[in-house]
XYZ file of C-alpha atoms in Angstrom:
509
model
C 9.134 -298.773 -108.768
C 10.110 -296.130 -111.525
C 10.828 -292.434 -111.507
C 9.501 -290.402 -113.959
C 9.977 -286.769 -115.051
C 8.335 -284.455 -117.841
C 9.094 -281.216 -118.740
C 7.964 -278.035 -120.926
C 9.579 -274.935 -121.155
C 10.586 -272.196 -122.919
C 14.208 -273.666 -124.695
C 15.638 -277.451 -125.066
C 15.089 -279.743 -121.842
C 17.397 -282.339 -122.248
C 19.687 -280.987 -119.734
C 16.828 -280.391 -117.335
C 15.290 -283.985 -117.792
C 18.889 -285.733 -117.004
C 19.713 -283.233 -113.934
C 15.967 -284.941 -112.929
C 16.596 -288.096 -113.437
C 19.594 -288.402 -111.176
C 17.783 -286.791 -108.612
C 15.002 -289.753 -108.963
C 17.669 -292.546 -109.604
C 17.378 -294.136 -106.034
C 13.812 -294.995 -107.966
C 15.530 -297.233 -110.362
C 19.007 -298.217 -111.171
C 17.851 -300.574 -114.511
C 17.917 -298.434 -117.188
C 17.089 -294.898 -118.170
C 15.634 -292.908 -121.090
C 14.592 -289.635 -122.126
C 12.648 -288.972 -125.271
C 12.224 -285.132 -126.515
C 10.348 -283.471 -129.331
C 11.563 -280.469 -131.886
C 9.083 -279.150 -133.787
C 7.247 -282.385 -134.687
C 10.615 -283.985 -134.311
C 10.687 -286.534 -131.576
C 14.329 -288.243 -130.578
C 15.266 -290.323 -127.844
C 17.987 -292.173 -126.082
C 17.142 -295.238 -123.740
C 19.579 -298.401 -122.457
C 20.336 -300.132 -119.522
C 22.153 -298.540 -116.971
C 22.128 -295.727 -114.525
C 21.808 -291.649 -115.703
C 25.372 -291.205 -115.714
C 26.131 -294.397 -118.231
C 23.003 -293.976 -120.548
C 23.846 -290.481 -121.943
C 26.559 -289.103 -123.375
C 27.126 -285.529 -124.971
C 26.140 -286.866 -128.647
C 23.134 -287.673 -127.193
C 21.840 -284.611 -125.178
C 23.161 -282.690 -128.268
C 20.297 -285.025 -130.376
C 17.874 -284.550 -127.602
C 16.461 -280.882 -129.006
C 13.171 -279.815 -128.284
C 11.590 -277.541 -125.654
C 9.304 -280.617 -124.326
C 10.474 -284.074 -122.824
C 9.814 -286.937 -120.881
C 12.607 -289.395 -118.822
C 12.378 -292.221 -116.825
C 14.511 -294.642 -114.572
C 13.421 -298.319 -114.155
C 13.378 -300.958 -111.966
C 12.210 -304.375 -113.244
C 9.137 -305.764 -111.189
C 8.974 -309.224 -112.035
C 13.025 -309.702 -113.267
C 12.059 -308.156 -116.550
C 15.342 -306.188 -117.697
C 17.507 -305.695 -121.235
C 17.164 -302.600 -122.973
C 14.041 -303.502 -124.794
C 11.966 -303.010 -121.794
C 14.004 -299.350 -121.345
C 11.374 -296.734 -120.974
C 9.442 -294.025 -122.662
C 7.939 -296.987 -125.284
C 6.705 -294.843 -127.969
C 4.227 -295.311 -131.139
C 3.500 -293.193 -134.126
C -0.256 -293.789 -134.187
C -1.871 -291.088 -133.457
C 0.151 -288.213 -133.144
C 3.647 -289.661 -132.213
C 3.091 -290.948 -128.406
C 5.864 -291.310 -125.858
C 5.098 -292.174 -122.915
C 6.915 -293.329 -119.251
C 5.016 -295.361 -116.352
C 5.568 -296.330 -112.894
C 3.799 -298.614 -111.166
C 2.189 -302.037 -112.407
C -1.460 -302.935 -114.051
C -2.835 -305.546 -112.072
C -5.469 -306.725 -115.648
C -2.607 -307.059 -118.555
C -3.218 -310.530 -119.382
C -6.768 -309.805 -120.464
C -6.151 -305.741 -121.325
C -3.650 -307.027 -124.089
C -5.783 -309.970 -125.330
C -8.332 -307.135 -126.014
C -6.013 -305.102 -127.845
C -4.477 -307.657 -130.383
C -8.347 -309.247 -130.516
C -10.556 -306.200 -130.886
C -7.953 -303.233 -131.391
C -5.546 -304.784 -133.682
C -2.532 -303.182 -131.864
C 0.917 -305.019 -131.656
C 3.102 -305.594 -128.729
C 6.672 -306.210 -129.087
C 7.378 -306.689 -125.281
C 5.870 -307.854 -122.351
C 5.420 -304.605 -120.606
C 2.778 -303.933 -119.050
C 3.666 -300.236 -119.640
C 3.205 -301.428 -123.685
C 0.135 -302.541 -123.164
C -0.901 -298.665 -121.280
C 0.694 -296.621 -124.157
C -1.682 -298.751 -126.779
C -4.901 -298.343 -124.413
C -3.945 -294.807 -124.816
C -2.931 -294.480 -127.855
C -5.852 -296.474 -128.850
C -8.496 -294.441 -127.160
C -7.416 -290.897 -128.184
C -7.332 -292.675 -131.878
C -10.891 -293.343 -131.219
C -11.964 -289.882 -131.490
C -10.907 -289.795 -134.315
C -9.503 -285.851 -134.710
C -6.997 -284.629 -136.792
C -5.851 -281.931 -134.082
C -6.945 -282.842 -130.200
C -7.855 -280.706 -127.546
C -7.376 -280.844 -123.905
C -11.070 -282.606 -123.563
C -9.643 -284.932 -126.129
C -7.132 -286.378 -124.094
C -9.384 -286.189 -121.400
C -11.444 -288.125 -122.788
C -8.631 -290.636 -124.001
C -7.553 -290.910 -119.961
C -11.277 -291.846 -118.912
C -11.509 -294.232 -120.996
C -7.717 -295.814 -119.648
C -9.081 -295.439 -116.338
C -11.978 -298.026 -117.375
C -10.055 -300.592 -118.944
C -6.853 -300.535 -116.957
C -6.546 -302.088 -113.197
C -4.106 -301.180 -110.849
C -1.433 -298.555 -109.497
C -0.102 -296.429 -112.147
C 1.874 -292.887 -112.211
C 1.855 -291.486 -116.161
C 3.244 -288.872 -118.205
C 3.355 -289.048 -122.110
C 4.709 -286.988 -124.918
C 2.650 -286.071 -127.935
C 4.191 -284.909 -130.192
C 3.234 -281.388 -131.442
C 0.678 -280.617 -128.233
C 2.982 -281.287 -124.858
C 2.654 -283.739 -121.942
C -0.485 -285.394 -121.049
C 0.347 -287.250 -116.919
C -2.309 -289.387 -115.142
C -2.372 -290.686 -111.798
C -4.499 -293.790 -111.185
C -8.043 -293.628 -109.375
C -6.819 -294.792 -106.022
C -4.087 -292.570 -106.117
C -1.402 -295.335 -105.177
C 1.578 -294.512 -107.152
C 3.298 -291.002 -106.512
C 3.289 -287.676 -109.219
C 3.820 -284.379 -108.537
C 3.682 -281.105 -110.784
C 5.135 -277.440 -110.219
C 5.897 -274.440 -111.814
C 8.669 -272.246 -112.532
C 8.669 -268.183 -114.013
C 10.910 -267.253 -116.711
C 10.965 -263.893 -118.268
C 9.722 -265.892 -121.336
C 6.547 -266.977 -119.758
C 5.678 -269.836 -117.396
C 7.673 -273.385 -116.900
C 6.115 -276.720 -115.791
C 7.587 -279.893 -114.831
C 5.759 -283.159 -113.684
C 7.642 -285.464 -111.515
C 7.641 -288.759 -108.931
C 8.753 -286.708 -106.696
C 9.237 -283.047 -105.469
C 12.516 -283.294 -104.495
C 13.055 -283.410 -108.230
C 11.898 -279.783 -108.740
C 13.333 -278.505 -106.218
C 16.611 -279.126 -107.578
C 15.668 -277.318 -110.655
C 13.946 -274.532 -109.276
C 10.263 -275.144 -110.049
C 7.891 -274.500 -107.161
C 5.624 -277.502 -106.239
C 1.892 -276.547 -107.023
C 0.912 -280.126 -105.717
C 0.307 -283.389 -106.442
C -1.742 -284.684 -109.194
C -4.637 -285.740 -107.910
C -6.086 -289.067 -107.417
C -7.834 -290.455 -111.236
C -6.699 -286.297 -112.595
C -4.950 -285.775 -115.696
C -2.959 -283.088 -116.481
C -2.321 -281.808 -120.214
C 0.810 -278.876 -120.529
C 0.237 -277.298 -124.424
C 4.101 -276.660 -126.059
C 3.477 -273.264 -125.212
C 2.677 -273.860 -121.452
C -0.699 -273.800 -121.260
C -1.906 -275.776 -118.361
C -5.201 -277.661 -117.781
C -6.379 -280.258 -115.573
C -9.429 -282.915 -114.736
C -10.378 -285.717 -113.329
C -10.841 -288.178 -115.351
C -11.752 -290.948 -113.015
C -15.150 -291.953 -111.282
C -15.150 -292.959 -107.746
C -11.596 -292.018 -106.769
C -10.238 -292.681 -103.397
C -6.901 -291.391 -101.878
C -5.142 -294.455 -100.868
C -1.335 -294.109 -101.774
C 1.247 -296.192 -101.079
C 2.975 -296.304 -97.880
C 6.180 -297.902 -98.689
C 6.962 -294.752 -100.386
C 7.390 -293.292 -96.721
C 8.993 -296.138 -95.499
C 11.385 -296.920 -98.076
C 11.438 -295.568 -101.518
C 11.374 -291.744 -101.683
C 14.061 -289.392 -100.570
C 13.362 -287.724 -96.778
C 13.229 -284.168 -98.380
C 10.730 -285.340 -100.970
C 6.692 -284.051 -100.474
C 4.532 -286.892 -101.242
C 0.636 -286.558 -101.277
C 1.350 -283.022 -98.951
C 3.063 -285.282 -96.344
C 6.972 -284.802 -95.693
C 8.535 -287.944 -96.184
C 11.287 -286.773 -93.601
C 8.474 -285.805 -90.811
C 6.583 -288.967 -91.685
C 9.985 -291.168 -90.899
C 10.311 -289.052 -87.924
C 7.115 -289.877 -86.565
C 7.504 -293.679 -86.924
C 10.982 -293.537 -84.941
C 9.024 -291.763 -82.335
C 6.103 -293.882 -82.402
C 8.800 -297.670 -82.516
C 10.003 -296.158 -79.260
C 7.225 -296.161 -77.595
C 6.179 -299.455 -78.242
C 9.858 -300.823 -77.289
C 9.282 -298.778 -73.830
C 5.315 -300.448 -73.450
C 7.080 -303.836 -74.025
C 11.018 -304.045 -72.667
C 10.368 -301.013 -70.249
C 13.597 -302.221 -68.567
C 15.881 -302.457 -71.993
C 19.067 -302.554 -72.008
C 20.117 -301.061 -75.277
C 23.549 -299.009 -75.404
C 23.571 -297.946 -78.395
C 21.224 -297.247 -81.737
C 22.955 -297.996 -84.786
C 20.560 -297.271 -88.075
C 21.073 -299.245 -91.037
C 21.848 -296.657 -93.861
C 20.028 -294.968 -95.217
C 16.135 -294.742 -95.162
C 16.195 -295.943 -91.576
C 19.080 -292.994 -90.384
C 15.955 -290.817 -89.731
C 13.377 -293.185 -87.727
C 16.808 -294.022 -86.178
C 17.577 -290.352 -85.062
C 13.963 -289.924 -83.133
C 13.636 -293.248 -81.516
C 17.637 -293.501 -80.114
C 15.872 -289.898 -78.548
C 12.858 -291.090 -77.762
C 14.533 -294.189 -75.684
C 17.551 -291.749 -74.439
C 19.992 -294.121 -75.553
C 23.207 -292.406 -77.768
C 22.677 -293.079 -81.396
C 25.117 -293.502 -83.501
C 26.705 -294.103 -87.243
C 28.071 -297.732 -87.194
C 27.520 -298.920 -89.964
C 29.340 -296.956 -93.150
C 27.838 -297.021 -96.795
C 29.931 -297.610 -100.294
C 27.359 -294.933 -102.470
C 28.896 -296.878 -105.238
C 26.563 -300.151 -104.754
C 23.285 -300.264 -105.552
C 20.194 -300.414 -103.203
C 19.901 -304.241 -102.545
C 16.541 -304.037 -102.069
C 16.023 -303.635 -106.193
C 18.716 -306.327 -106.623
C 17.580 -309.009 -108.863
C 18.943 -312.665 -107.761
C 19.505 -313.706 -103.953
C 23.230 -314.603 -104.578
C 23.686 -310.877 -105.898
C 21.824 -309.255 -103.414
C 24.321 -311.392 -100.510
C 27.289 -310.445 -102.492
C 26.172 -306.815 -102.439
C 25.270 -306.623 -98.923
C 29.217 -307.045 -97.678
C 30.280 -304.681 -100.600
C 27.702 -302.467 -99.406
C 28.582 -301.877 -95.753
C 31.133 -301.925 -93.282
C 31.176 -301.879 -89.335
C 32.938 -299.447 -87.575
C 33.966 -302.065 -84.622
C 34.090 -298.931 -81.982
C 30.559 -298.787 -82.275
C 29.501 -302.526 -81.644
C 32.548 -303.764 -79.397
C 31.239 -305.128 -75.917
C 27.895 -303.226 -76.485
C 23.908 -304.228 -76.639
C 23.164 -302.695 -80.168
C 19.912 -301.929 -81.642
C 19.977 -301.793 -85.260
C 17.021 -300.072 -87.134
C 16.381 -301.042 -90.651
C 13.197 -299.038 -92.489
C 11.725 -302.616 -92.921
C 12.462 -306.396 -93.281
C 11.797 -308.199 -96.550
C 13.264 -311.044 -97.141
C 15.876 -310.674 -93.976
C 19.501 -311.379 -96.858
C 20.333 -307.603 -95.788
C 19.088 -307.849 -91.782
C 20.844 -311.468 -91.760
C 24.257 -310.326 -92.828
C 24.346 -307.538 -91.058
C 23.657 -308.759 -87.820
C 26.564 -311.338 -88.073
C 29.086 -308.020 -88.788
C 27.380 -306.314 -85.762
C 28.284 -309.247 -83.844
C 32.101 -309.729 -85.924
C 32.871 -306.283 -84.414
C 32.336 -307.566 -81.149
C 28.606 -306.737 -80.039
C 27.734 -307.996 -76.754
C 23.711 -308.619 -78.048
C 22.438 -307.533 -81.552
C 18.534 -306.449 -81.492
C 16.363 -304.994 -84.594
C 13.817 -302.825 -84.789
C 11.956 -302.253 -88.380
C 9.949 -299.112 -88.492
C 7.418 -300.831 -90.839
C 5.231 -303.818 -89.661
C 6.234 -307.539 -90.865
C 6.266 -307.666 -94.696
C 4.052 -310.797 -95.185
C 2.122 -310.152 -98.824
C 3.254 -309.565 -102.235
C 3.451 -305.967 -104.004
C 1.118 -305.707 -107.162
C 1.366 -302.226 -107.709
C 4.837 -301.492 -108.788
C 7.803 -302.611 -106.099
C 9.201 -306.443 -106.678
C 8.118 -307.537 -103.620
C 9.351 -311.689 -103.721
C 7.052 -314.448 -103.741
C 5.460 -314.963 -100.681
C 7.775 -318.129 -99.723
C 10.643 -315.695 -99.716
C 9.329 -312.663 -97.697
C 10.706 -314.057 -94.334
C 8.234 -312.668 -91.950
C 5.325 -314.860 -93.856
C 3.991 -317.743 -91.904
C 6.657 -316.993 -89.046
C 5.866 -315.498 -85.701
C 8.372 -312.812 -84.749
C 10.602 -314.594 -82.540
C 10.601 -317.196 -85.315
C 12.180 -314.308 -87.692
C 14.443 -313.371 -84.891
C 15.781 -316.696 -85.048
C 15.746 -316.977 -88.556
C 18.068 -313.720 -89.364
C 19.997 -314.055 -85.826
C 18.837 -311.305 -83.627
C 18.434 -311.785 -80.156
C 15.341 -309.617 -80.518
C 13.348 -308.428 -82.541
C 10.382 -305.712 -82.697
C 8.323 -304.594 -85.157
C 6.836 -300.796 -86.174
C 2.725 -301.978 -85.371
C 0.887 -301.064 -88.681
C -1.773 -298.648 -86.979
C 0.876 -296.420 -85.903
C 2.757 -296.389 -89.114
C -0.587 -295.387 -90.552
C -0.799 -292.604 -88.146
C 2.755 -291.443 -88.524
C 1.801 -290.864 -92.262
C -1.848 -290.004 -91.596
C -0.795 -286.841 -89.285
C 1.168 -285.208 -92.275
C -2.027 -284.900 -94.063
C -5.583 -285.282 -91.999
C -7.241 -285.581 -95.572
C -5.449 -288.729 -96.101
C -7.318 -291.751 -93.730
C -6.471 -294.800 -96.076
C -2.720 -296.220 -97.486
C -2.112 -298.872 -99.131
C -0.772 -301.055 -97.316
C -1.378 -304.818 -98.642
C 2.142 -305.286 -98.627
C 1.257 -305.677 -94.508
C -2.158 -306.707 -94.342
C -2.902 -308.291 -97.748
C -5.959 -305.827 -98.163
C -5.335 -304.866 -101.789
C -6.907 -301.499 -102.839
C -8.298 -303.095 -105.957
C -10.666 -305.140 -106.113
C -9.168 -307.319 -108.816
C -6.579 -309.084 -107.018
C -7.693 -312.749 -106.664
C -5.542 -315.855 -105.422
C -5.328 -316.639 -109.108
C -3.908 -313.445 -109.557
C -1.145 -313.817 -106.768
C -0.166 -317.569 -107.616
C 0.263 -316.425 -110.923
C 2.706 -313.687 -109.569
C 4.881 -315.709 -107.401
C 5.359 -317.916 -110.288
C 6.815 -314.884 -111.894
C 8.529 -313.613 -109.155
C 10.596 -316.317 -107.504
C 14.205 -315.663 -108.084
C 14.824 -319.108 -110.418
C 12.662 -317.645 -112.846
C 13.596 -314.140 -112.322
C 16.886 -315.754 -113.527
C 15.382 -316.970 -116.229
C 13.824 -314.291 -117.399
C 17.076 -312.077 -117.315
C 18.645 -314.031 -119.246
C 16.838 -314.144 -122.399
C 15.687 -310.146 -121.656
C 19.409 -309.275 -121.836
C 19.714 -311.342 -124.710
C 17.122 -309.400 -126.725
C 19.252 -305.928 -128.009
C 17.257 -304.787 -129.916
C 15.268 -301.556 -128.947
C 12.595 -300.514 -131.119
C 12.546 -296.870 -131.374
C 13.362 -293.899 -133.144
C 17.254 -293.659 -132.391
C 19.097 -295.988 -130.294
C 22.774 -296.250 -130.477
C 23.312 -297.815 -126.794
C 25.853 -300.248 -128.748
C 28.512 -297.115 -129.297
C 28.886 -296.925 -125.438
């Protein structure tokens, strides 16, 4: 999972495009980059690290140009070092830049074709590589010396046929503006909106709207499903879709986990949408322990605070903050390495012992993935002196594998697979636990939008949206995936320094 941001307006963006990218940061906490373009002059400035560590005041002063793109990353298969640091760029045709979230679920054979029958060259193992050359390849096709907006239309049909999987776009070209795509199922989030200047119209693409808010551009709405949208330097904005047979089937994580409450996500509030499944977890918990005796809610911070707040008032019981956050760690979730992700857990949180002490505590945690986080915590709850510790996940049992952008483990380290849900109880300590039941976290997200009938929601069901994803597919993926060879795989990414780009002077601090 990435956050991405692109801008055009009417006088230099950089400033913009890093106020945006801490406001998506909780997307990734990798690395960061923003590339810009000044009259035909494109610079950047990428490295690993959050916002606040990647750019400095030389930098932004370098980043000129009235158009950019930015992006924050999170590795999803323990891919990191700062030559995987997004926007990749190329020079042919144009000058390209471009920033992705999500993950292709065809690579292997996408960049066989390219090397084979293209002749392009990859220096990483990106995935997102391999989408800027399909681009970049395509709109080379036509063969123009100056595009128009059918052009690049025409470019983003053709990615849609020869890419797989979930995929949120925006790209830089140099000289014309942004070009964004959204892939034909719609799974990966993107956003655009519009602000007025006294110098003519503003737009800004996004992962989220929570992202122009902050700036003060007013969401038009969200890119559709397979649509491209292409933003001329002088603010010109068209749109198509570029995609045949599109579905709306986005991801439903997003609502449980990934995107800020006050975001607007496929016209569904992420905050209402967490609501609903608190409301929706107490009612099942009433249907099944009518006769509970819970003192006390306790949410696990912070994604789960709000599906705390309505089921603690759903159940009458008193809910309450027990459990206090460092905002200085990391999400643990995008921790790579299980020993880190333990280590963080303790660093992370601390118990208020008031809260717990001779009490029947239900925690609430926005879901359970491989149970380090739900494991550790319990124990604390019951350190501080809890009488009995239960949980309650607002999201079903995670039992597949991701493969559309979040590092969801191999399947032999998602707890809840092959266990029954006392088994998991066992496993991570609780005395009980209860899960959110899949139809109603569907509905919670459903009733924001009527439009919307479908999610993805493999991550729970194993029904993948695609129709590419075979067993090969997923063996292949846990291979990747399990935290030896995420290990691994860090280690000789973070060996690799060297960034190919236009600027990078990440070494100077």
């Amino acid at each position: 999972m990435c956050g991405l941001v692109g801008i055009v307006g009417k006088s230099d963006v950089n400033l913009q495009l890093y106020d945006a990218l801490t406001m998506l940061q909780h997307r990734g906490q990798d690395a960061a980059g923003i590339v810009t373009c000044d009259n035909g002059r494109v610079s950047q400035q990428k490295a690993n690290g959050l916002v606040k560590d990647v750019f400095h005041t030389r930098h932004m002063r370098r980043l000129a140009g009235n158009y950019g793109v930015g992006h924050v990353r999170y590795p999803t298969a323990g891919s990191s070092g700062p030559a995987l640091a997004q926007p990749f760029y190329v020079n042919s045709p144009y000058g390209i830049a471009l920033a992705h979230n999500g993950n292709l679920t065809n690579t292997e054979s996408v960049r066989a074709d390219l090397y084979r029958d293209d002749l392009r060259h990859m220096n990483t193992d990106s995935d997102s590589e391999v989408l800027l050359n399909v681009f970049a390849k395509e709109l080379q096709k036509l063969g123009k010396l100056h595009a128009s907006a059918d052009d690049f239309f025409k470019a983003v049909a053709s990615v849609h046929k020869r890419v797989r999987g979930g995929y949120a776009v925006i790209t830089l070209v140099a000289d014309y503006g942004l070009v964004a795509f959204r892939d034909p199922d719609g799974i990966r989030p993107l956003v655009f909106g519009k602000r007025d200047t006294i110098r003519g119209p503003e737009y800004m693409i996004a992962s989220e709207s929570v992202a122009l808010d902050v700036l003060g551009f007013d969401l038009i709405r969200d890119v559709k499903p397979g649509e491209a949208v292409y933003i001329t330097t002088d603010g010109e904005l068209h749109t198509s879709v570029c995609a045949e047979n599109t579905t709306y089937r986005p991801c439903i994580f997003e609502h449980v986990y990934f995107a800020r409450p006050d975001s607007i996500m496929d016209g569904i509030s992420v905050y209402k949408a967490r609501l609903r499944q608190g409301e929706k977890l107490a009612e099942k918990i009433l249907r099944e322990r009518p006769d509970h005796d819970i003192d006390v809610v306790i949410p696990i911070p912070d994604s789960s605070r709000v599906s705390g707040q309505a089921l603690a008032y759903n159940l009458g019981v008193k809910f309450r903050e027990g459990l206090m956050k460092n905002r200085y760690i990391g999400r643990t979730f995008i921790m790579p390495g299980q020993q880190q992700r333990k280590k963080s857990v303790r660093q992370k949180l601390n118990t208020i012992s008031l809260e717990f002490k001779d009490k029947n505590v239900l925690l609430v945690d926005d879901s359970i993935v491989r149970g380090t986080t739900s494991e550790q915590i319990i124990q604390m709850a019951r350190d501080a002196g809890a009488k009995k510790v239960y949980i309650a996940s607002a999201a079903p049992a995670v039992k597949y594998p991701n493969v559309y952008g979040i590092d969801m483990p191999s399947v032999e380290e998602l707890i809840a697979h092959g266990r029954t849900d006392k088994e998991v109880a066992d496993a991570i300590g609780a005395d009980w636990l209860i899960y959110q039941d899949i139809e109603d976290l569907v509905e919670a997200s459903a009733e924001g939008n009527p439009e919307i009938t479908e999610f993805d929601c493999a991550v729970f069901d194993g029904n993948y949206v695609t129709s590419d994803v075979t067993q090969e597919y997923l063996d292949k993926l846990r291979a990747a995936r399990n935290d030896s060879q995420q290990n691994k795989q860090r280690e000789l990414d973070l060996g690799n320094t060297n960034v190919v780009g236009i600027h990078n002077d990440a070494a100077e601090g």
